[in-house]
Amino acid sequence: MAKKKKLTKGQQRRVSSNRKKRLSGNKEQAQVQWQADQLGAQEDGLIISRYGQHADVEDSNGEIFRCNIRRTAGSLVTGDKVVWRRGNEVLSGISGVIEAVHERVSELTRPDFYDGVKVVAANINQIFIVSSVVPAFSTQIVDRYLVASEDVEIKPIIVLNKIDLLDDEGRELLDEMLEPYRDIDYQVIMLSSKSGEGVDELNTLLKDNVNIFVGQSGVGKSSLINALMPEAELITGDISDTSGLGMHTTTTAKLLHFKDGGDLIDSPGVREFGLWHLDPERIAWCFVEFREFLGGCKFRDCKHLDDPGCILAQAVEDEKIDSERFDNYHRILESLDNNKPNRHPGGAN
Ligand SMILES: Nc1nc2c(ncn2[C@@H]2O[C@H](COP(=O)(O)OP(=O)(O)OP(=O)(O)O)[C@@H](O)[C@H]2O)c(=O)[nH]1
Ligand SMILES: [Mg+2]
Ligand SMILES: [Zn+2]
């Protein structure tokens, strides 16, 4: 592809809004149909992005084609390996049809208020939890993502972006806040996509893996990807004063390749990563440092609050468990009751 000219902010906005219009249920595209003899043989492909009834599929030569999704194909997301067939001509911008999805080796899930449990991305082996100092760093948000990662048994790594905004004192403070995570063997990287500090260290961890960036809107996921692969040219944006959300916020997960091996998926920021598809026992297990104590409380139904003989509370007292992590665990449990929709996610009715 020819190198794109840099667009002005206004142009970027128009391109993005036109793109959104095109993507949101273009009737013409939806009705595209080939007869069976107009479709080529089945071939393997990789889902780069999913847009409602369509998806961008990459063929074995690295070329990308927008395709329809056959109803019988089942759900598919970024990172899925699929079987598709190309049409003998491009109809209204659609090049072929996806017929089936290969079995996944992993999936990152999150509950959706209307749709039950949704898959965010498939076949990844590392989750980078991106946080930053603007919006403010929050261990609560990090812990929610850690729980989600542990639940699907995909390795999480914590990234703190925008350290260029911190002075020495600020860095020290953040470093202290992150110490409990290092103590329980999570990798932590402090970096700046702006100054480039720490980006090489991140690059080393990403190489040859299939990675996803997750985290709140505005923490700099897309900016970081642009710093890692300038050819990606992802649109990034300032945080709007009124909504507090990014103005060029990413709306769909997108998979990108590293030149020297490995993939990286940019994902849209979410306000709060829900965990109400998990039960309290599972959430406790997802706090890795709790595991060795689980089952050791005096009462089987111990809520690990002020129950007598609570081994977890004792471990906090003995400084074997970080008290802020313990607090965050309780806050997650409280949030389960507040956020759960009446209809159980994934339930039959
Ligand atoms: N000072 C500073 N600003 C940064 C850095 N990285 C990103 N930003 C700014 O943070 C804002 C948001 O960046 P994005 O990359 O769009 O954030 P995002 O995480 O992709 O947001 P969503 O797509 O909404 O989820 C932009 O204004 C960036 O310029 C950094 O290292 N330092
Ligand atoms: Mg983004
Ligand atoms: Zn207990």
mmCIF file of C-alpha atoms and ligand atoms in Angstrom:
data_model
loop_
_atom_site.group_PDB
_atom_site.id
_atom_site.type_symbol
_atom_site.label_atom_id
_atom_site.label_comp_id
_atom_site.label_asym_id
_atom_site.label_seq_id
_atom_site.Cartn_x
_atom_site.Cartn_y
_atom_site.Cartn_z
ATOM 1 C CA MET A 1 0.000 0.000 0.000
ATOM 2 C CA ALA A 2 1.262 3.515 -0.773
ATOM 3 C CA LYS A 3 2.287 5.580 2.221
ATOM 4 C CA LYS A 4 -0.681 7.587 3.428
ATOM 5 C CA LYS A 5 -0.556 11.353 3.652
ATOM 6 C CA LYS A 6 -0.975 12.663 7.194
ATOM 7 C CA LEU A 7 -4.573 13.792 7.730
ATOM 8 C CA THR A 8 -5.589 16.856 9.671
ATOM 9 C CA LYS A 9 -7.644 16.300 12.839
ATOM 10 C CA GLY A 10 -10.824 17.351 10.997
ATOM 11 C CA GLN A 11 -10.130 14.964 8.157
ATOM 12 C CA GLN A 12 -9.395 12.153 10.581
ATOM 13 C CA ARG A 13 -12.700 12.767 12.278
ATOM 14 C CA ARG A 14 -14.591 12.699 8.974
ATOM 15 C CA VAL A 15 -12.822 9.540 7.843
ATOM 16 C CA SER A 16 -13.608 7.910 11.141
ATOM 17 C CA SER A 17 -17.279 8.920 11.058
ATOM 18 C CA ASN A 18 -17.666 7.809 7.436
ATOM 19 C CA ARG A 19 -16.032 4.542 8.314
ATOM 20 C CA LYS A 20 -18.421 4.076 11.203
ATOM 21 C CA LYS A 21 -21.370 4.750 8.872
ATOM 22 C CA ARG A 22 -20.066 2.214 6.423
ATOM 23 C CA LEU A 23 -19.574 -0.354 9.116
ATOM 24 C CA SER A 24 -22.859 0.002 10.918
ATOM 25 C CA GLY A 25 -25.200 -2.206 8.970
ATOM 26 C CA ASN A 26 -24.673 -1.191 5.370
ATOM 27 C CA LYS A 27 -27.721 -2.869 3.848
ATOM 28 C CA GLU A 28 -26.131 -3.375 0.449
ATOM 29 C CA GLN A 29 -23.212 -5.257 1.948
ATOM 30 C CA ALA A 30 -25.461 -7.398 4.085
ATOM 31 C CA GLN A 31 -27.428 -8.613 1.076
ATOM 32 C CA VAL A 32 -24.412 -9.665 -0.968
ATOM 33 C CA GLN A 33 -24.737 -13.303 -2.012
ATOM 34 C CA TRP A 34 -22.797 -15.509 -4.372
ATOM 35 C CA GLN A 35 -24.113 -18.671 -5.925
ATOM 36 C CA ALA A 36 -22.166 -21.751 -4.812
ATOM 37 C CA ASP A 37 -20.316 -21.959 -8.151
ATOM 38 C CA GLN A 38 -19.140 -18.346 -7.802
ATOM 39 C CA LEU A 39 -17.145 -19.169 -4.664
ATOM 40 C CA GLY A 40 -13.584 -20.524 -4.690
ATOM 41 C CA ALA A 41 -12.272 -23.494 -2.698
ATOM 42 C CA GLN A 42 -12.139 -23.377 1.093
ATOM 43 C CA GLU A 43 -9.001 -21.751 2.482
ATOM 44 C CA ASP A 44 -7.645 -20.863 5.908
ATOM 45 C CA GLY A 45 -7.728 -17.301 7.176
ATOM 46 C CA LEU A 46 -7.164 -15.209 10.285
ATOM 47 C CA ILE A 47 -9.707 -12.733 11.661
ATOM 48 C CA ILE A 48 -8.111 -9.288 11.941
ATOM 49 C CA SER A 49 -11.257 -7.372 12.986
ATOM 50 C CA ARG A 50 -14.925 -8.095 13.390
ATOM 51 C CA TYR A 51 -17.598 -5.576 12.422
ATOM 52 C CA GLY A 52 -21.111 -6.820 13.156
ATOM 53 C CA GLN A 53 -22.093 -9.040 10.249
ATOM 54 C CA HIS A 54 -18.708 -8.666 8.553
ATOM 55 C CA ALA A 55 -15.109 -9.415 9.349
ATOM 56 C CA ASP A 56 -11.709 -8.670 7.846
ATOM 57 C CA VAL A 57 -9.961 -11.922 7.025
ATOM 58 C CA GLU A 58 -6.271 -12.235 6.250
ATOM 59 C CA ASP A 59 -5.267 -14.903 3.747
ATOM 60 C CA SER A 60 -2.025 -16.876 3.804
ATOM 61 C CA ASN A 61 -0.279 -14.160 1.753
ATOM 62 C CA GLY A 62 -1.099 -11.505 4.334
ATOM 63 C CA GLU A 63 -3.744 -9.812 2.198
ATOM 64 C CA ILE A 64 -6.915 -8.651 3.938
ATOM 65 C CA PHE A 65 -10.463 -9.141 2.623
ATOM 66 C CA ARG A 66 -13.765 -7.975 4.049
ATOM 67 C CA CYS A 67 -16.134 -10.929 4.176
ATOM 68 C CA ASN A 68 -19.647 -11.886 5.126
ATOM 69 C CA ILE A 69 -20.088 -14.317 7.983
ATOM 70 C CA ARG A 70 -22.265 -17.334 7.288
ATOM 71 C CA ARG A 71 -24.897 -17.709 9.979
ATOM 72 C CA THR A 72 -23.817 -21.264 10.680
ATOM 73 C CA ALA A 73 -20.194 -20.190 11.290
ATOM 74 C CA GLY A 74 -20.952 -19.458 14.941
ATOM 75 C CA SER A 75 -19.470 -16.555 16.868
ATOM 76 C CA LEU A 76 -16.099 -15.275 15.750
ATOM 77 C CA VAL A 77 -13.730 -12.633 17.032
ATOM 78 C CA THR A 78 -10.324 -11.076 16.361
ATOM 79 C CA GLY A 79 -7.641 -13.767 16.484
ATOM 80 C CA ASP A 80 -9.907 -16.571 15.305
ATOM 81 C CA LYS A 81 -8.623 -18.966 12.673
ATOM 82 C CA VAL A 82 -11.324 -19.562 10.119
ATOM 83 C CA VAL A 83 -12.232 -21.339 6.919
ATOM 84 C CA TRP A 84 -13.453 -19.007 4.185
ATOM 85 C CA ARG A 85 -14.087 -18.906 0.446
ATOM 86 C CA ARG A 86 -13.454 -15.993 -1.841
ATOM 87 C CA GLY A 87 -16.022 -14.874 -4.378
ATOM 88 C CA ASN A 88 -15.176 -14.670 -8.080
ATOM 89 C CA GLU A 89 -15.825 -10.939 -7.889
ATOM 90 C CA VAL A 90 -16.027 -8.257 -5.204
ATOM 91 C CA LEU A 91 -19.651 -7.331 -4.493
ATOM 92 C CA SER A 92 -20.269 -3.986 -2.748
ATOM 93 C CA GLY A 93 -16.849 -4.187 -1.104
ATOM 94 C CA ILE A 94 -17.324 -7.757 0.103
ATOM 95 C CA SER A 95 -14.807 -10.319 -1.141
ATOM 96 C CA GLY A 96 -15.980 -13.633 0.240
ATOM 97 C CA VAL A 97 -17.689 -15.575 2.962
ATOM 98 C CA ILE A 98 -16.486 -17.094 6.236
ATOM 99 C CA GLU A 99 -17.885 -20.577 6.699
ATOM 100 C CA ALA A 100 -16.392 -22.006 9.900
ATOM 101 C CA VAL A 101 -14.190 -21.226 12.894
ATOM 102 C CA HIS A 102 -11.348 -23.484 14.044
ATOM 103 C CA GLU A 103 -11.247 -24.512 17.672
ATOM 104 C CA ARG A 104 -9.611 -21.880 19.915
ATOM 105 C CA VAL A 105 -6.613 -22.524 22.141
ATOM 106 C CA SER A 106 -7.613 -19.648 24.412
ATOM 107 C CA GLU A 107 -10.126 -16.878 24.747
ATOM 108 C CA LEU A 108 -10.405 -13.696 26.797
ATOM 109 C CA THR A 109 -13.996 -13.288 27.933
ATOM 110 C CA ARG A 110 -16.081 -10.629 29.565
ATOM 111 C CA PRO A 111 -19.727 -10.507 30.508
ATOM 112 C CA ASP A 112 -22.047 -8.340 28.470
ATOM 113 C CA PHE A 113 -25.241 -6.937 29.925
ATOM 114 C CA TYR A 114 -27.346 -8.170 26.997
ATOM 115 C CA ASP A 115 -25.411 -10.984 25.370
ATOM 116 C CA GLY A 116 -24.171 -13.085 28.270
ATOM 117 C CA VAL A 117 -20.458 -13.854 28.269
ATOM 118 C CA LYS A 118 -18.687 -12.367 25.248
ATOM 119 C CA VAL A 119 -15.333 -13.321 23.839
ATOM 120 C CA VAL A 120 -13.035 -10.303 23.411
ATOM 121 C CA ALA A 121 -10.286 -12.053 21.426
ATOM 122 C CA ALA A 122 -9.146 -15.587 20.638
ATOM 123 C CA ASN A 123 -5.890 -17.552 20.540
ATOM 124 C CA ILE A 124 -3.815 -15.079 22.556
ATOM 125 C CA ASN A 125 -1.146 -16.163 25.031
ATOM 126 C CA GLN A 126 -0.318 -12.891 26.831
ATOM 127 C CA ILE A 127 -2.534 -10.114 28.160
ATOM 128 C CA PHE A 128 -0.910 -6.724 28.711
ATOM 129 C CA ILE A 129 -2.894 -4.770 31.266
ATOM 130 C CA VAL A 130 -2.183 -1.183 30.277
ATOM 131 C CA SER A 131 -2.651 1.485 32.931
ATOM 132 C CA SER A 132 -1.330 5.007 33.179
ATOM 133 C CA VAL A 133 -1.034 8.016 35.419
ATOM 134 C CA VAL A 134 -3.627 9.913 33.333
ATOM 135 C CA PRO A 135 -6.370 8.673 33.877
ATOM 136 C CA ALA A 136 -5.129 8.091 37.423
ATOM 137 C CA PHE A 137 -3.491 4.762 38.246
ATOM 138 C CA SER A 138 -5.884 2.414 40.005
ATOM 139 C CA THR A 139 -4.943 -0.903 41.582
ATOM 140 C CA GLN A 140 -8.645 -1.763 41.559
ATOM 141 C CA ILE A 141 -8.786 -1.715 37.786
ATOM 142 C CA VAL A 142 -5.519 -3.640 37.509
ATOM 143 C CA ASP A 143 -6.852 -6.280 39.897
ATOM 144 C CA ARG A 144 -10.045 -6.700 37.882
ATOM 145 C CA TYR A 145 -8.026 -7.384 34.744
ATOM 146 C CA LEU A 146 -5.718 -9.722 36.654
ATOM 147 C CA VAL A 147 -8.738 -11.722 37.823
ATOM 148 C CA ALA A 148 -10.084 -11.895 34.255
ATOM 149 C CA SER A 149 -6.664 -13.073 33.005
ATOM 150 C CA GLU A 150 -6.219 -15.696 35.708
ATOM 151 C CA ASP A 151 -9.739 -16.983 35.076
ATOM 152 C CA VAL A 152 -8.995 -17.720 31.412
ATOM 153 C CA GLU A 153 -5.474 -18.858 32.364
ATOM 154 C CA ILE A 154 -3.639 -16.479 30.048
ATOM 155 C CA LYS A 155 -0.454 -14.845 31.354
ATOM 156 C CA PRO A 156 -0.979 -11.187 32.378
ATOM 157 C CA ILE A 157 1.728 -8.505 32.379
ATOM 158 C CA ILE A 158 1.221 -5.076 33.942
ATOM 159 C CA VAL A 159 2.191 -1.972 31.973
ATOM 160 C CA LEU A 160 2.248 1.512 33.441
ATOM 161 C CA ASN A 161 2.328 4.065 30.620
ATOM 162 C CA LYS A 162 2.932 7.844 30.557
ATOM 163 C CA ILE A 163 5.744 7.884 33.132
ATOM 164 C CA ASP A 164 7.089 10.941 31.262
ATOM 165 C CA LEU A 165 4.461 12.851 33.256
ATOM 166 C CA LEU A 166 6.016 11.881 36.579
ATOM 167 C CA ASP A 167 8.864 13.495 38.492
ATOM 168 C CA ASP A 168 11.270 11.401 40.569
ATOM 169 C CA GLU A 169 9.015 11.484 43.600
ATOM 170 C CA GLY A 170 5.996 10.409 41.530
ATOM 171 C CA ARG A 171 7.939 7.540 40.023
ATOM 172 C CA GLU A 172 8.994 6.337 43.433
ATOM 173 C CA LEU A 173 5.428 6.427 44.672
ATOM 174 C CA LEU A 174 4.135 4.442 41.679
ATOM 175 C CA ASP A 175 6.988 2.007 42.013
ATOM 176 C CA GLU A 176 5.923 1.374 45.602
ATOM 177 C CA MET A 177 2.305 0.857 44.577
ATOM 178 C CA LEU A 178 3.444 -1.734 42.055
ATOM 179 C CA GLU A 179 5.780 -3.562 44.435
ATOM 180 C CA PRO A 180 3.078 -5.946 45.762
ATOM 181 C CA TYR A 181 2.564 -7.179 42.182
ATOM 182 C CA ARG A 182 6.244 -7.896 41.682
ATOM 183 C CA ASP A 183 6.200 -9.727 45.034
ATOM 184 C CA ILE A 184 3.635 -12.182 43.674
ATOM 185 C CA ASP A 185 5.660 -12.675 40.488
ATOM 186 C CA TYR A 186 3.769 -10.501 38.033
ATOM 187 C CA GLN A 187 5.960 -8.697 35.551
ATOM 188 C CA VAL A 188 5.606 -4.923 35.710
ATOM 189 C CA ILE A 189 6.915 -2.482 33.123
ATOM 190 C CA MET A 190 6.933 1.275 33.599
ATOM 191 C CA LEU A 191 7.268 3.109 30.310
ATOM 192 C CA SER A 192 6.280 6.012 28.115
ATOM 193 C CA SER A 193 5.024 5.683 24.566
ATOM 194 C CA LYS A 194 5.830 9.376 24.215
ATOM 195 C CA SER A 195 9.492 9.439 25.311
ATOM 196 C CA GLY A 196 10.129 5.819 24.321
ATOM 197 C CA GLU A 197 11.536 4.974 27.755
ATOM 198 C CA GLY A 198 10.915 1.304 28.578
ATOM 199 C CA VAL A 199 9.465 0.514 25.148
ATOM 200 C CA ASP A 200 12.368 -1.803 24.219
ATOM 201 C CA GLU A 201 11.766 -3.893 27.324
ATOM 202 C CA LEU A 202 8.116 -4.223 26.306
ATOM 203 C CA ASN A 203 9.129 -5.173 22.776
ATOM 204 C CA THR A 204 11.211 -8.064 24.066
ATOM 205 C CA LEU A 205 8.238 -9.503 25.947
ATOM 206 C CA LEU A 206 5.894 -9.143 22.978
ATOM 207 C CA LYS A 207 8.148 -10.855 20.458
ATOM 208 C CA ASP A 208 6.939 -14.188 19.056
ATOM 209 C CA ASN A 209 3.825 -14.146 21.241
ATOM 210 C CA VAL A 210 0.199 -13.431 20.471
ATOM 211 C CA ASN A 211 -0.575 -10.466 22.687
ATOM 212 C CA ILE A 212 -3.517 -8.240 23.520
ATOM 213 C CA PHE A 213 -3.516 -4.759 25.053
ATOM 214 C CA VAL A 214 -6.422 -4.186 27.421
ATOM 215 C CA GLY A 215 -7.190 -1.312 29.771
ATOM 216 C CA GLN A 216 -9.294 1.765 30.322
ATOM 217 C CA SER A 217 -9.953 4.229 27.533
ATOM 218 C CA GLY A 218 -7.216 6.852 27.247
ATOM 219 C CA VAL A 219 -4.368 4.969 28.946
ATOM 220 C CA GLY A 220 -2.500 4.951 25.618
ATOM 221 C CA LYS A 221 -2.929 1.447 24.194
ATOM 222 C CA SER A 222 -3.091 2.644 20.592
ATOM 223 C CA SER A 223 -0.283 5.185 21.158
ATOM 224 C CA LEU A 224 1.896 2.419 22.516
ATOM 225 C CA ILE A 225 1.217 0.274 19.473
ATOM 226 C CA ASN A 226 2.141 3.187 17.217
ATOM 227 C CA ALA A 227 5.405 3.498 19.151
ATOM 228 C CA LEU A 228 6.080 -0.226 18.714
ATOM 229 C CA MET A 229 5.041 -0.405 15.074
ATOM 230 C CA PRO A 230 4.915 3.018 13.418
ATOM 231 C CA GLU A 231 3.500 1.446 10.232
ATOM 232 C CA ALA A 232 0.292 0.594 12.147
ATOM 233 C CA GLU A 233 -0.791 4.277 12.036
ATOM 234 C CA LEU A 234 -3.554 3.723 14.574
ATOM 235 C CA ILE A 235 -5.677 6.745 15.300
ATOM 236 C CA THR A 236 -5.281 7.905 18.883
ATOM 237 C CA GLY A 237 -6.857 10.752 20.699
ATOM 238 C CA ASP A 238 -6.941 13.237 23.486
ATOM 239 C CA ILE A 239 -9.144 12.506 26.403
ATOM 240 C CA SER A 240 -12.264 14.614 26.077
ATOM 241 C CA ASP A 241 -12.769 17.044 28.955
ATOM 242 C CA THR A 242 -16.472 16.392 29.211
ATOM 243 C CA SER A 243 -16.758 12.623 28.937
ATOM 244 C CA GLY A 244 -13.279 11.727 30.217
ATOM 245 C CA LEU A 245 -13.083 9.241 27.346
ATOM 246 C CA GLY A 246 -10.736 9.235 24.409
ATOM 247 C CA MET A 247 -11.960 11.276 21.447
ATOM 248 C CA HIS A 248 -10.364 8.928 18.940
ATOM 249 C CA THR A 249 -11.247 5.950 20.933
ATOM 250 C CA THR A 250 -10.680 2.512 19.433
ATOM 251 C CA THR A 251 -14.022 0.882 18.632
ATOM 252 C CA THR A 252 -13.069 -2.584 17.406
ATOM 253 C CA ALA A 253 -10.300 -4.981 18.352
ATOM 254 C CA LYS A 254 -7.674 -5.168 15.626
ATOM 255 C CA LEU A 255 -4.833 -7.641 15.127
ATOM 256 C CA LEU A 256 -1.442 -6.426 13.888
ATOM 257 C CA HIS A 257 1.700 -8.377 13.020
ATOM 258 C CA PHE A 258 5.245 -7.659 14.144
ATOM 259 C CA LYS A 259 7.698 -7.758 11.261
ATOM 260 C CA ASP A 260 9.944 -10.204 13.116
ATOM 261 C CA GLY A 261 7.270 -12.492 14.516
ATOM 262 C CA GLY A 262 4.375 -12.247 16.911
ATOM 263 C CA ASP A 263 1.017 -10.472 16.892
ATOM 264 C CA LEU A 264 -0.562 -7.708 18.897
ATOM 265 C CA ILE A 265 -4.254 -6.952 19.287
ATOM 266 C CA ASP A 266 -5.401 -3.417 20.135
ATOM 267 C CA SER A 267 -8.703 -3.494 21.979
ATOM 268 C CA PRO A 268 -11.234 -0.787 22.799
ATOM 269 C CA GLY A 269 -11.062 0.601 26.331
ATOM 270 C CA VAL A 270 -13.923 -0.370 28.569
ATOM 271 C CA ARG A 271 -15.210 1.654 31.466
ATOM 272 C CA GLU A 272 -15.346 -1.267 33.815
ATOM 273 C CA PHE A 273 -14.276 -4.802 33.067
ATOM 274 C CA GLY A 274 -17.213 -6.788 34.479
ATOM 275 C CA LEU A 275 -16.598 -9.924 36.472
ATOM 276 C CA TRP A 276 -20.138 -10.955 37.346
ATOM 277 C CA HIS A 277 -19.851 -14.107 35.297
ATOM 278 C CA LEU A 278 -17.536 -15.467 38.013
ATOM 279 C CA ASP A 279 -18.552 -16.810 41.413
ATOM 280 C CA PRO A 280 -16.868 -15.606 44.644
ATOM 281 C CA GLU A 281 -14.820 -18.809 45.055
ATOM 282 C CA ARG A 282 -13.428 -18.462 41.568
ATOM 283 C CA ILE A 283 -12.545 -14.814 42.189
ATOM 284 C CA ALA A 284 -10.641 -15.749 45.357
ATOM 285 C CA TRP A 285 -8.722 -18.374 43.337
ATOM 286 C CA CYS A 286 -7.909 -15.714 40.738
ATOM 287 C CA PHE A 287 -5.983 -13.793 43.417
ATOM 288 C CA VAL A 288 -2.916 -15.969 42.988
ATOM 289 C CA GLU A 289 -1.402 -15.323 46.415
ATOM 290 C CA PHE A 290 -4.654 -16.424 48.143
ATOM 291 C CA ARG A 291 -4.475 -19.914 46.652
ATOM 292 C CA GLU A 292 -2.224 -21.534 49.243
ATOM 293 C CA PHE A 293 -4.624 -20.428 51.998
ATOM 294 C CA LEU A 294 -7.948 -21.342 50.383
ATOM 295 C CA GLY A 295 -9.861 -24.025 52.240
ATOM 296 C CA GLY A 296 -7.973 -23.278 55.468
ATOM 297 C CA CYS A 297 -10.539 -21.020 57.179
ATOM 298 C CA LYS A 298 -12.383 -22.284 60.265
ATOM 299 C CA PHE A 299 -15.789 -22.088 58.566
ATOM 300 C CA ARG A 300 -16.422 -23.559 55.156
ATOM 301 C CA ASP A 301 -18.596 -20.611 54.134
ATOM 302 C CA CYS A 302 -16.109 -18.025 55.440
ATOM 303 C CA LYS A 303 -16.633 -14.659 53.737
ATOM 304 C CA HIS A 304 -13.073 -13.662 54.659
ATOM 305 C CA LEU A 305 -14.427 -10.505 56.294
ATOM 306 C CA ASP A 306 -14.541 -10.500 60.103
ATOM 307 C CA ASP A 307 -15.377 -14.199 60.356
ATOM 308 C CA PRO A 308 -13.545 -15.878 63.234
ATOM 309 C CA GLY A 309 -10.687 -18.148 62.228
ATOM 310 C CA CYS A 310 -10.270 -16.596 58.765
ATOM 311 C CA ILE A 311 -6.902 -17.689 57.479
ATOM 312 C CA LEU A 312 -6.876 -15.042 54.734
ATOM 313 C CA ALA A 313 -7.454 -12.209 57.214
ATOM 314 C CA GLN A 314 -4.675 -13.714 59.333
ATOM 315 C CA ALA A 315 -2.362 -13.797 56.299
ATOM 316 C CA VAL A 316 -3.072 -10.094 55.741
ATOM 317 C CA GLU A 317 -2.256 -9.435 59.389
ATOM 318 C CA ASP A 318 0.990 -11.380 59.017
ATOM 319 C CA GLU A 319 1.763 -9.367 55.851
ATOM 320 C CA LYS A 320 1.740 -12.478 53.709
ATOM 321 C CA ILE A 321 -1.071 -10.961 51.656
ATOM 322 C CA ASP A 322 -1.057 -7.287 50.653
ATOM 323 C CA SER A 323 -3.921 -5.484 52.394
ATOM 324 C CA GLU A 324 -4.829 -3.406 49.346
ATOM 325 C CA ARG A 325 -5.173 -6.541 47.226
ATOM 326 C CA PHE A 326 -7.390 -7.995 49.969
ATOM 327 C CA ASP A 327 -9.537 -4.811 49.951
ATOM 328 C CA ASN A 328 -9.793 -4.924 46.178
ATOM 329 C CA TYR A 329 -10.940 -8.528 46.384
ATOM 330 C CA HIS A 330 -13.807 -7.464 48.663
ATOM 331 C CA ARG A 331 -14.683 -4.546 46.385
ATOM 332 C CA ILE A 332 -14.946 -6.926 43.460
ATOM 333 C CA LEU A 333 -17.303 -9.146 45.463
ATOM 334 C CA GLU A 334 -19.440 -6.108 46.353
ATOM 335 C CA SER A 335 -19.595 -5.090 42.701
ATOM 336 C CA LEU A 336 -20.986 -8.492 41.722
ATOM 337 C CA ASP A 337 -24.260 -7.769 43.475
ATOM 338 C CA ASN A 338 -24.490 -4.204 42.176
ATOM 339 C CA ASN A 339 -23.882 -4.889 38.510
ATOM 340 C CA LYS A 340 -25.381 -8.247 37.821
ATOM 341 C CA PRO A 341 -28.274 -8.097 35.353
ATOM 342 C CA ASN A 342 -31.460 -9.902 36.369
ATOM 343 C CA ARG A 343 -30.996 -12.347 33.566
ATOM 344 C CA HIS A 344 -28.041 -14.549 34.415
ATOM 345 C CA PRO A 345 -25.355 -14.167 31.717
ATOM 346 C CA GLY A 346 -25.221 -17.163 29.461
ATOM 347 C CA GLY A 347 -28.357 -18.525 31.099
ATOM 348 C CA ALA A 348 -31.111 -20.122 29.068
ATOM 349 C CA ASN A 349 -33.644 -17.461 29.964
HETATM 350 N N1 LIG B 1 2.167 12.223 28.167
HETATM 351 C C1 LIG B 1 1.866 11.096 27.538
HETATM 352 N N2 LIG B 1 0.712 10.988 26.876
HETATM 353 C C2 LIG B 1 0.424 9.829 26.250
HETATM 354 C C3 LIG B 1 1.311 8.719 26.285
HETATM 355 N N3 LIG B 1 0.746 7.704 25.608
HETATM 356 C C4 LIG B 1 -0.438 8.158 25.158
HETATM 357 N N4 LIG B 1 -0.647 9.428 25.537
HETATM 358 C C5 LIG B 1 -1.831 10.261 25.221
HETATM 359 O O1 LIG B 1 -2.988 9.667 25.811
HETATM 360 C C6 LIG B 1 -4.143 9.908 25.004
HETATM 361 C C7 LIG B 1 -4.911 8.635 24.748
HETATM 362 O O2 LIG B 1 -4.129 7.735 23.986
HETATM 363 P P1 LIG B 1 -4.751 6.525 23.128
HETATM 364 O O3 LIG B 1 -3.570 5.788 22.602
HETATM 365 O O4 LIG B 1 -5.776 6.993 22.168
HETATM 366 O O5 LIG B 1 -5.457 5.675 24.283
HETATM 367 P P2 LIG B 1 -6.208 4.254 24.159
HETATM 368 O O6 LIG B 1 -5.822 3.471 25.369
HETATM 369 O O7 LIG B 1 -5.932 3.637 22.849
HETATM 370 O O8 LIG B 1 -7.737 4.663 24.306
HETATM 371 P P3 LIG B 1 -9.038 3.873 23.747
HETATM 372 O O9 LIG B 1 -8.814 3.566 22.308
HETATM 373 O O10 LIG B 1 -10.145 4.852 23.973
HETATM 374 O O11 LIG B 1 -9.201 2.652 24.594
HETATM 375 C C8 LIG B 1 -3.596 10.572 23.743
HETATM 376 O O12 LIG B 1 -3.813 11.966 23.848
HETATM 377 C C9 LIG B 1 -2.128 10.267 23.751
HETATM 378 O O13 LIG B 1 -1.365 11.257 23.083
HETATM 379 C C10 LIG B 1 2.558 8.868 27.012
HETATM 380 O O14 LIG B 1 3.394 7.981 27.122
HETATM 381 N N5 LIG B 1 2.764 10.080 27.619
HETATM 382 MG MG MG B 2 -7.179 3.069 21.315
HETATM 383 ZN ZN ZN B 3 -11.745 -16.733 55.487
#
